[in-house]
Amino acid sequence: MKILVIGDSCKDVFRYGRVTRIAPEAPVPIIVPERETSNPGMAGNVVANLKKLGANVDFITNRNEIFKIRYVCSKYNYLLLRVDENDACEHISNDVLENINWDEYDAVVISDYCKGFLNEDDIKYISSKHPLTFLDSKKLLGDWAYNISFIKINFHEYERNEEILENDSVLKNKTIVTRGKYGCDYQEKNYPTEEVPVKDVSGAGDTFLAGLVNHYTNNKNIESAIKFAQQCTIIVIQKTGVSTI
């Protein structure tokens, strides 16, 4: 199985430290750094999870680095601050899209974090070139996504798109809404999930998408793919930081 992932990526950095007091000059915690971890984020996290699941993945992403830096209390795993550096990227070149051998891939994944790498016309073009496409986007949905096979959004994104989806059956029937501990919704059906102790939900949506794509591409059964994706997500939310399966 060979999958193409297209989307904007970043480096997720977690700086863990000891917090024992509040700053005298302002009511903010003082963190004493102890350790740091980093890993690929956004579309890069989708790629990392797909590879862990055994997929052969090609990746097209931005060249400049975006950083999401999180400062975390190591004792309680409590997020104190997030700093986003270089929070935008250049637009994908038309030459890159036009030179892709689409027949080479079993599926195409568009992981769009709305940092400038892809616009609506790009996504419409990509979905016209391959019969099996998956989209996770922070954009407001529209008819530019009609050719997408499956759309994955979280509940916050659904609330932004609710009016659009309720008035557009084409988009609604292909949209999967993840709802954390309340499972996910697809075509008027709720898929409940197991409740587990949660350490960190960062990157959980990327893991869900990777599990969904991997399973569906192999089995062509969306219900079992959703359930498999939920199992993958259960694994990573019990780890600290942005984790892979």
Tab-separated table of N, CA and C in Angstrom, residues 36-177:
chain	number	residue	atom	x	y	z
A	36	GLU	N	13.452	18.243	27.078
A	36	GLU	CA	12.756	18.693	25.873
A	36	GLU	C	12.599	17.522	24.907
A	37	THR	N	11.439	17.439	24.287
A	37	THR	CA	11.210	16.454	23.230
A	37	THR	C	10.723	17.181	21.986
A	38	SER	N	10.942	16.579	20.821
A	38	SER	CA	10.430	17.164	19.583
A	38	SER	C	10.109	16.055	18.593
A	39	ASN	N	9.162	16.321	17.731
A	39	ASN	CA	8.755	15.344	16.730
A	39	ASN	C	7.973	16.046	15.625
A	40	PRO	N	7.792	15.404	14.481
A	40	PRO	CA	7.021	16.018	13.402
A	40	PRO	C	5.575	16.243	13.821
A	41	GLY	N	5.017	17.386	13.426
A	41	GLY	CA	3.652	17.708	13.793
A	41	GLY	C	2.784	18.024	12.595
A	42	MET	N	1.496	18.206	12.831
A	42	MET	CA	0.479	18.476	11.811
A	42	MET	C	0.519	17.363	10.752
A	43	ALA	N	0.673	17.690	9.478
A	43	ALA	CA	0.703	16.638	8.462
A	43	ALA	C	1.862	15.671	8.689
A	44	GLY	N	2.948	16.167	9.280
A	44	GLY	CA	4.089	15.306	9.587
A	44	GLY	C	3.738	14.221	10.589
A	45	ASN	N	2.810	14.528	11.496
A	45	ASN	CA	2.365	13.534	12.469
A	45	ASN	C	1.483	12.476	11.807
A	46	VAL	N	0.688	12.878	10.824
A	46	VAL	CA	-0.099	11.914	10.055
A	46	VAL	C	0.840	10.930	9.356
A	47	VAL	N	1.888	11.453	8.745
A	47	VAL	CA	2.875	10.609	8.065
A	47	VAL	C	3.533	9.641	9.041
A	48	ALA	N	3.944	10.153	10.199
A	48	ALA	CA	4.619	9.308	11.188
A	48	ALA	C	3.721	8.165	11.641
A	49	ASN	N	2.433	8.452	11.854
A	49	ASN	CA	1.497	7.405	12.275
A	49	ASN	C	1.229	6.402	11.164
A	50	LEU	N	1.096	6.866	9.931
A	50	LEU	CA	0.907	5.945	8.811
A	50	LEU	C	2.097	4.997	8.667
A	51	LYS	N	3.289	5.518	8.846
A	51	LYS	CA	4.482	4.672	8.753
A	51	LYS	C	4.511	3.641	9.862
A	52	LYS	N	4.085	4.042	11.073
A	52	LYS	CA	4.019	3.098	12.188
A	52	LYS	C	3.037	1.969	11.895
A	53	LEU	N	2.017	2.271	11.092
A	53	LEU	CA	1.020	1.264	10.722
A	53	LEU	C	1.461	0.425	9.525
A	54	GLY	N	2.652	0.720	9.000
A	54	GLY	CA	3.209	-0.112	7.942
A	54	GLY	C	3.002	0.404	6.536
A	55	ALA	N	2.456	1.611	6.383
A	55	ALA	CA	2.212	2.143	5.042
A	55	ALA	C	3.498	2.691	4.430
A	56	ASN	N	3.577	2.619	3.123
A	56	ASN	CA	4.643	3.262	2.357
A	56	ASN	C	4.140	4.659	2.002
A	57	VAL	N	4.809	5.700	2.488
A	57	VAL	CA	4.262	7.059	2.404
A	57	VAL	C	5.214	8.001	1.666
A	58	ASP	N	4.679	8.749	0.732
A	58	ASP	CA	5.363	9.904	0.163
A	58	ASP	C	4.728	11.152	0.770
A	59	PHE	N	5.539	12.200	0.944
A	59	PHE	CA	5.089	13.380	1.677
A	59	PHE	C	5.484	14.636	0.930
A	60	ILE	N	4.497	15.492	0.671
A	60	ILE	CA	4.738	16.798	0.069
A	60	ILE	C	4.307	17.849	1.075
A	61	THR	N	5.246	18.697	1.491
A	61	THR	CA	4.954	19.668	2.542
A	61	THR	C	5.798	20.922	2.363
A	62	ASN	N	5.582	21.889	3.243
A	62	ASN	CA	6.311	23.150	3.191
A	62	ASN	C	7.781	22.951	3.532
A	63	ARG	N	8.631	23.802	2.958
A	63	ARG	CA	10.080	23.714	3.204
A	63	ARG	C	10.486	24.491	4.451
A	64	ASN	N	9.813	25.613	4.724
A	64	ASN	CA	10.172	26.369	5.926
A	64	ASN	C	9.591	25.689	7.165
A	65	GLU	N	10.266	25.834	8.291
A	65	GLU	CA	9.838	25.150	9.511
A	65	GLU	C	8.925	26.027	10.360
A	66	ILE	N	7.806	25.451	10.742
A	66	ILE	CA	6.905	26.044	11.720
A	66	ILE	C	7.135	25.316	13.035
A	67	PHE	N	7.176	26.056	14.138
A	67	PHE	CA	7.396	25.445	15.446
A	67	PHE	C	6.189	25.685	16.349
A	68	LYS	N	5.698	24.607	16.964
A	68	LYS	CA	4.716	24.724	18.046
A	68	LYS	C	5.435	24.306	19.326
A	69	ILE	N	5.725	25.284	20.170
A	69	ILE	CA	6.509	25.032	21.377
A	69	ILE	C	5.585	25.083	22.585
A	70	ARG	N	5.507	23.987	23.299
A	70	ARG	CA	4.638	23.887	24.469
A	70	ARG	C	5.484	23.794	25.729
A	71	TYR	N	5.144	24.592	26.726
A	71	TYR	CA	5.799	24.551	28.031
A	71	TYR	C	4.860	23.816	28.989
A	72	VAL	N	5.371	22.754	29.584
A	72	VAL	CA	4.518	21.840	30.342
A	72	VAL	C	5.085	21.614	31.744
A	73	CYS	N	4.222	21.680	32.759
A	73	CYS	CA	4.609	21.313	34.126
A	73	CYS	C	4.822	19.804	34.170
A	74	SER	N	6.051	19.386	34.431
A	74	SER	CA	6.380	17.962	34.348
A	74	SER	C	5.697	17.136	35.436
A	75	LYS	N	5.416	17.737	36.592
A	75	LYS	CA	4.815	16.974	37.691
A	75	LYS	C	3.376	16.585	37.375
A	76	TYR	N	2.602	17.513	36.808
A	76	TYR	CA	1.182	17.272	36.570
A	76	TYR	C	0.835	17.155	35.081
A	77	ASN	N	1.846	17.253	34.206
A	77	ASN	CA	1.641	17.235	32.757
A	77	ASN	C	0.622	18.307	32.349
A	78	TYR	N	0.733	19.490	32.975
A	78	TYR	CA	-0.208	20.582	32.743
A	78	TYR	C	0.412	21.585	31.778
A	79	LEU	N	-0.314	21.877	30.691
A	79	LEU	CA	0.184	22.822	29.703
A	79	LEU	C	0.099	24.245	30.235
A	80	LEU	N	1.238	24.930	30.291
A	80	LEU	CA	1.305	26.292	30.807
A	80	LEU	C	1.242	27.343	29.707
A	81	LEU	N	1.855	27.041	28.572
A	81	LEU	CA	1.973	28.044	27.511
A	81	LEU	C	2.303	27.350	26.205
A	82	ARG	N	1.730	27.858	25.103
A	82	ARG	CA	2.138	27.400	23.775
A	82	ARG	C	2.579	28.602	22.956
A	83	VAL	N	3.725	28.471	22.312
A	83	VAL	CA	4.262	29.531	21.458
A	83	VAL	C	4.376	28.980	20.040
A	84	ASP	N	3.711	29.627	19.075
A	84	ASP	CA	3.803	29.223	17.670
A	84	ASP	C	4.747	30.167	16.942
A	85	GLU	N	5.840	29.622	16.430
A	85	GLU	CA	6.835	30.422	15.709
A	85	GLU	C	6.741	30.138	14.207
A	86	ASN	N	6.909	31.193	13.394
A	86	ASN	CA	6.854	31.079	11.928
A	86	ASN	C	5.547	30.410	11.503
A	87	ASP	N	4.433	30.931	12.013
A	87	ASP	CA	3.143	30.246	11.909
A	87	ASP	C	2.471	30.442	10.551
A	88	ALA	N	3.246	30.309	9.483
A	88	ALA	CA	2.715	30.387	8.123
A	88	ALA	C	3.748	29.778	7.186
A	89	CYS	N	3.294	29.366	6.015
A	89	CYS	CA	4.254	28.794	5.063
A	89	CYS	C	3.906	29.205	3.638
A	90	GLU	N	4.830	28.950	2.744
A	90	GLU	CA	4.628	29.324	1.348
A	90	GLU	C	3.616	28.397	0.685
A	91	HIS	N	2.975	28.891	-0.352
A	91	HIS	CA	1.983	28.128	-1.095
A	91	HIS	C	2.679	27.056	-1.941
A	92	ILE	N	2.043	25.892	-2.040
A	92	ILE	CA	2.599	24.814	-2.853
A	92	ILE	C	2.722	25.258	-4.306
A	93	SER	N	3.779	24.826	-4.960
A	93	SER	CA	3.991	25.181	-6.362
A	93	SER	C	3.042	24.389	-7.261
A	94	ASN	N	2.479	25.056	-8.259
A	94	ASN	CA	1.633	24.361	-9.225
A	94	ASN	C	2.404	23.280	-9.969
A	95	ASP	N	3.689	23.525	-10.199
A	95	ASP	CA	4.524	22.528	-10.876
A	95	ASP	C	4.592	21.235	-10.080
A	96	VAL	N	4.642	21.352	-8.747
A	96	VAL	CA	4.703	20.159	-7.903
A	96	VAL	C	3.441	19.331	-8.079
A	97	LEU	N	2.284	19.979	-8.025
A	97	LEU	CA	1.018	19.254	-8.168
A	97	LEU	C	0.875	18.627	-9.544
A	98	GLU	N	1.284	19.359	-10.577
A	98	GLU	CA	1.103	18.879	-11.946
A	98	GLU	C	2.039	17.736	-12.297
A	99	ASN	N	3.110	17.552	-11.537
A	99	ASN	CA	4.077	16.501	-11.846
A	99	ASN	C	3.930	15.255	-10.975
A	100	ILE	N	2.858	15.182	-10.201
A	100	ILE	CA	2.623	13.990	-9.378
A	100	ILE	C	2.062	12.873	-10.263
A	101	ASN	N	2.605	11.670	-10.094
A	101	ASN	CA	2.069	10.490	-10.775
A	101	ASN	C	0.977	9.899	-9.882
A	102	TRP	N	-0.246	10.334	-10.070
A	102	TRP	CA	-1.336	9.968	-9.186
A	102	TRP	C	-1.633	8.471	-9.199
A	103	ASP	N	-1.400	7.812	-10.325
A	103	ASP	CA	-1.679	6.377	-10.431
A	103	ASP	C	-0.772	5.535	-9.539
A	104	GLU	N	0.266	6.143	-9.024
A	104	GLU	CA	1.232	5.438	-8.181
A	104	GLU	C	0.672	5.144	-6.787
A	105	TYR	N	-0.410	5.828	-6.398
A	105	TYR	CA	-0.866	5.789	-5.004
A	105	TYR	C	-2.214	5.096	-4.854
A	106	ASP	N	-2.363	4.397	-3.730
A	106	ASP	CA	-3.629	3.762	-3.393
A	106	ASP	C	-4.603	4.761	-2.761
A	107	ALA	N	-4.070	5.791	-2.133
A	107	ALA	CA	-4.905	6.824	-1.518
A	107	ALA	C	-4.100	8.106	-1.394
A	108	VAL	N	-4.825	9.221	-1.329
A	108	VAL	CA	-4.195	10.532	-1.129
A	108	VAL	C	-4.823	11.171	0.106
A	109	VAL	N	-3.976	11.676	0.997
A	109	VAL	CA	-4.423	12.325	2.225
A	109	VAL	C	-4.069	13.803	2.166
A	110	ILE	N	-5.053	14.655	2.393
A	110	ILE	CA	-4.820	16.100	2.447
A	110	ILE	C	-4.982	16.522	3.901
A	111	SER	N	-3.881	16.901	4.532
A	111	SER	CA	-3.889	17.346	5.923
A	111	SER	C	-3.626	18.848	5.928
A	112	ASP	N	-4.711	19.606	5.966
A	112	ASP	CA	-4.652	21.052	5.737
A	112	ASP	C	-4.868	21.812	7.038
A	113	TYR	N	-3.786	22.340	7.580
A	113	TYR	CA	-3.869	23.119	8.815
A	113	TYR	C	-4.029	24.612	8.560
A	114	CYS	N	-4.275	24.959	7.304
A	114	CYS	CA	-4.626	26.339	6.947
A	114	CYS	C	-3.501	27.325	7.274
A	115	LYS	N	-2.269	26.912	7.016
A	115	LYS	CA	-1.114	27.787	7.243
A	115	LYS	C	-0.634	28.434	5.944
A	116	GLY	N	-1.359	28.200	4.835
A	116	GLY	CA	-1.008	28.829	3.569
A	116	GLY	C	-0.477	27.890	2.512
A	117	PHE	N	-0.254	26.618	2.858
A	117	PHE	CA	0.345	25.683	1.901
A	117	PHE	C	-0.645	25.286	0.810
A	118	LEU	N	-1.913	25.123	1.177
A	118	LEU	CA	-2.947	24.715	0.228
A	118	LEU	C	-4.124	25.685	0.275
A	119	ASN	N	-4.699	25.952	-0.893
A	119	ASN	CA	-5.948	26.705	-0.919
A	119	ASN	C	-7.070	25.803	-1.444
A	120	GLU	N	-8.270	26.328	-1.521
A	120	GLU	CA	-9.420	25.525	-1.935
A	120	GLU	C	-9.254	24.964	-3.339
A	121	ASP	N	-8.692	25.768	-4.243
A	121	ASP	CA	-8.493	25.297	-5.619
A	121	ASP	C	-7.501	24.138	-5.671
A	122	ASP	N	-6.472	24.185	-4.835
A	122	ASP	CA	-5.505	23.081	-4.787
A	122	ASP	C	-6.192	21.788	-4.352
A	123	ILE	N	-7.016	21.898	-3.301
A	123	ILE	CA	-7.694	20.712	-2.780
A	123	ILE	C	-8.678	20.166	-3.805
A	124	LYS	N	-9.375	21.057	-4.493
A	124	LYS	CA	-10.297	20.627	-5.546
A	124	LYS	C	-9.548	19.914	-6.665
A	125	TYR	N	-8.381	20.435	-7.022
A	125	TYR	CA	-7.573	19.812	-8.073
A	125	TYR	C	-7.090	18.428	-7.648
A	126	ILE	N	-6.581	18.317	-6.419
A	126	ILE	CA	-6.073	17.038	-5.923
A	126	ILE	C	-7.172	15.989	-5.920
A	127	SER	N	-8.353	16.372	-5.439
A	127	SER	CA	-9.454	15.403	-5.353
A	127	SER	C	-9.984	15.001	-6.726
A	128	SER	N	-9.716	15.816	-7.734
A	128	SER	CA	-10.138	15.458	-9.098
A	128	SER	C	-9.173	14.485	-9.761
A	129	LYS	N	-7.985	14.345	-9.184
A	129	LYS	CA	-6.944	13.522	-9.805
A	129	LYS	C	-6.882	12.099	-9.264
A	130	HIS	N	-7.534	11.841	-8.123
A	130	HIS	CA	-7.448	10.508	-7.524
A	130	HIS	C	-8.819	10.085	-7.008
A	131	PRO	N	-9.198	8.805	-7.173
A	131	PRO	CA	-10.543	8.366	-6.760
A	131	PRO	C	-10.723	8.169	-5.263
A	132	LEU	N	-9.621	8.103	-4.501
A	132	LEU	CA	-9.744	7.902	-3.050
A	132	LEU	C	-8.936	8.964	-2.324
A	133	THR	N	-9.634	9.982	-1.819
A	133	THR	CA	-8.968	11.088	-1.131
A	133	THR	C	-9.604	11.307	0.240
A	134	PHE	N	-8.759	11.642	1.195
A	134	PHE	CA	-9.194	11.939	2.563
A	134	PHE	C	-8.769	13.370	2.889
A	135	LEU	N	-9.661	14.109	3.539
A	135	LEU	CA	-9.375	15.508	3.861
A	135	LEU	C	-9.578	15.773	5.343
A	136	ASP	N	-8.580	16.402	5.955
A	136	ASP	CA	-8.719	16.987	7.288
A	136	ASP	C	-8.330	18.449	7.124
A	137	SER	N	-9.297	19.353	7.275
A	137	SER	CA	-9.028	20.759	6.976
A	137	SER	C	-9.595	21.677	8.046
A	138	LYS	N	-8.890	22.786	8.270
A	138	LYS	CA	-9.372	23.829	9.176
A	138	LYS	C	-10.189	24.884	8.431
A	139	LYS	N	-10.318	24.745	7.116
A	139	LYS	CA	-11.076	25.710	6.332
A	139	LYS	C	-12.582	25.485	6.497
A	140	LEU	N	-13.357	26.534	6.209
A	140	LEU	CA	-14.796	26.354	6.085
A	140	LEU	C	-15.054	25.538	4.824
A	141	LEU	N	-15.863	24.489	4.948
A	141	LEU	CA	-16.098	23.595	3.827
A	141	LEU	C	-16.970	24.253	2.771
A	142	GLY	N	-16.824	23.762	1.534
A	142	GLY	CA	-17.625	24.285	0.429
A	142	GLY	C	-17.650	23.294	-0.715
A	143	ASP	N	-18.200	23.703	-1.852
A	143	ASP	CA	-18.317	22.775	-2.978
A	143	ASP	C	-16.963	22.373	-3.553
A	144	TRP	N	-15.909	23.078	-3.145
A	144	TRP	CA	-14.565	22.673	-3.570
A	144	TRP	C	-14.171	21.318	-2.994
A	145	ALA	N	-14.917	20.826	-1.999
A	145	ALA	CA	-14.603	19.527	-1.392
A	145	ALA	C	-15.549	18.421	-1.856
A	146	TYR	N	-16.350	18.669	-2.885
A	146	TYR	CA	-17.336	17.685	-3.330
A	146	TYR	C	-16.712	16.365	-3.785
A	147	ASN	N	-15.525	16.408	-4.377
A	147	ASN	CA	-14.901	15.182	-4.894
A	147	ASN	C	-14.097	14.426	-3.846
A	148	ILE	N	-13.972	14.981	-2.658
A	148	ILE	CA	-13.281	14.278	-1.581
A	148	ILE	C	-14.093	13.035	-1.197
A	149	SER	N	-13.388	11.921	-0.920
A	149	SER	CA	-14.093	10.691	-0.538
A	149	SER	C	-14.604	10.775	0.898
A	150	PHE	N	-13.721	11.169	1.836
A	150	PHE	CA	-14.088	11.281	3.243
A	150	PHE	C	-13.442	12.529	3.839
A	151	ILE	N	-14.231	13.261	4.631
A	151	ILE	CA	-13.743	14.450	5.325
A	151	ILE	C	-13.746	14.165	6.819
A	152	LYS	N	-12.634	14.497	7.497
A	152	LYS	CA	-12.543	14.316	8.945
A	152	LYS	C	-12.369	15.671	9.602
A	153	ILE	N	-13.290	16.025	10.515
A	153	ILE	CA	-13.142	17.265	11.287
A	153	ILE	C	-13.445	16.962	12.747
A	154	ASN	N	-12.959	17.825	13.650
A	154	ASN	CA	-13.306	17.648	15.062
A	154	ASN	C	-14.583	18.436	15.379
A	155	PHE	N	-15.054	18.319	16.618
A	155	PHE	CA	-16.348	18.905	16.954
A	155	PHE	C	-16.312	20.437	16.909
A	156	HIS	N	-15.183	21.027	17.288
A	156	HIS	CA	-15.058	22.482	17.200
A	156	HIS	C	-15.185	22.935	15.744
A	157	GLU	N	-14.539	22.184	14.836
A	157	GLU	CA	-14.629	22.525	13.420
A	157	GLU	C	-16.041	22.276	12.885
A	158	TYR	N	-16.694	21.251	13.427
A	158	TYR	CA	-18.083	20.996	13.028
A	158	TYR	C	-18.977	22.176	13.415
A	159	GLU	N	-18.781	22.718	14.606
A	159	GLU	CA	-19.606	23.855	15.037
A	159	GLU	C	-19.447	25.042	14.096
A	160	ARG	N	-18.227	25.252	13.600
A	160	ARG	CA	-17.995	26.328	12.636
A	160	ARG	C	-18.682	26.037	11.299
A	161	ASN	N	-18.784	24.732	10.961
A	161	ASN	CA	-19.329	24.321	9.672
A	161	ASN	C	-20.772	23.837	9.755
A	162	GLU	N	-21.380	23.923	10.943
A	162	GLU	CA	-22.684	23.285	11.146
A	162	GLU	C	-23.737	23.748	10.141
A	163	GLU	N	-23.846	25.030	9.956
A	163	GLU	CA	-24.864	25.543	9.033
A	163	GLU	C	-24.603	25.066	7.614
A	164	ILE	N	-23.333	25.064	7.215
A	164	ILE	CA	-22.974	24.599	5.874
A	164	ILE	C	-23.364	23.136	5.698
A	165	LEU	N	-22.989	22.298	6.673
A	165	LEU	CA	-23.241	20.862	6.563
A	165	LEU	C	-24.726	20.532	6.607
A	166	GLU	N	-25.470	21.253	7.442
A	166	GLU	CA	-26.899	20.971	7.546
A	166	GLU	C	-27.656	21.354	6.287
A	167	ASN	N	-27.059	22.186	5.458
A	167	ASN	CA	-27.706	22.603	4.215
A	167	ASN	C	-27.051	22.026	2.970
A	168	ASP	N	-26.109	21.108	3.162
A	168	ASP	CA	-25.410	20.522	2.021
A	168	ASP	C	-25.237	19.032	2.272
A	169	SER	N	-26.145	18.232	1.719
A	169	SER	CA	-26.127	16.791	1.977
A	169	SER	C	-24.908	16.108	1.378
A	170	VAL	N	-24.346	16.664	0.310
A	170	VAL	CA	-23.155	16.065	-0.306
A	170	VAL	C	-21.995	16.073	0.682
A	171	LEU	N	-21.758	17.229	1.287
A	171	LEU	CA	-20.665	17.335	2.257
A	171	LEU	C	-20.985	16.570	3.538
A	172	LYS	N	-22.216	16.680	4.007
A	172	LYS	CA	-22.592	16.055	5.268
A	172	LYS	C	-22.428	14.539	5.225
A	173	ASN	N	-22.773	13.914	4.104
A	173	ASN	CA	-22.751	12.462	4.005
A	173	ASN	C	-21.345	11.876	3.929
A	174	LYS	N	-20.342	12.732	3.718
A	174	LYS	CA	-18.974	12.215	3.662
A	174	LYS	C	-18.113	12.731	4.824
A	175	THR	N	-18.751	13.401	5.787
A	175	THR	CA	-18.006	14.018	6.882
A	175	THR	C	-18.082	13.178	8.152
A	176	ILE	N	-16.920	12.904	8.715
A	176	ILE	CA	-16.783	12.208	9.991
A	176	ILE	C	-16.378	13.249	11.030
A	177	VAL	N	-17.151	13.333	12.121
A	177	VAL	CA	-16.890	14.333	13.165
A	177	VAL	C	-16.383	13.616	14.417
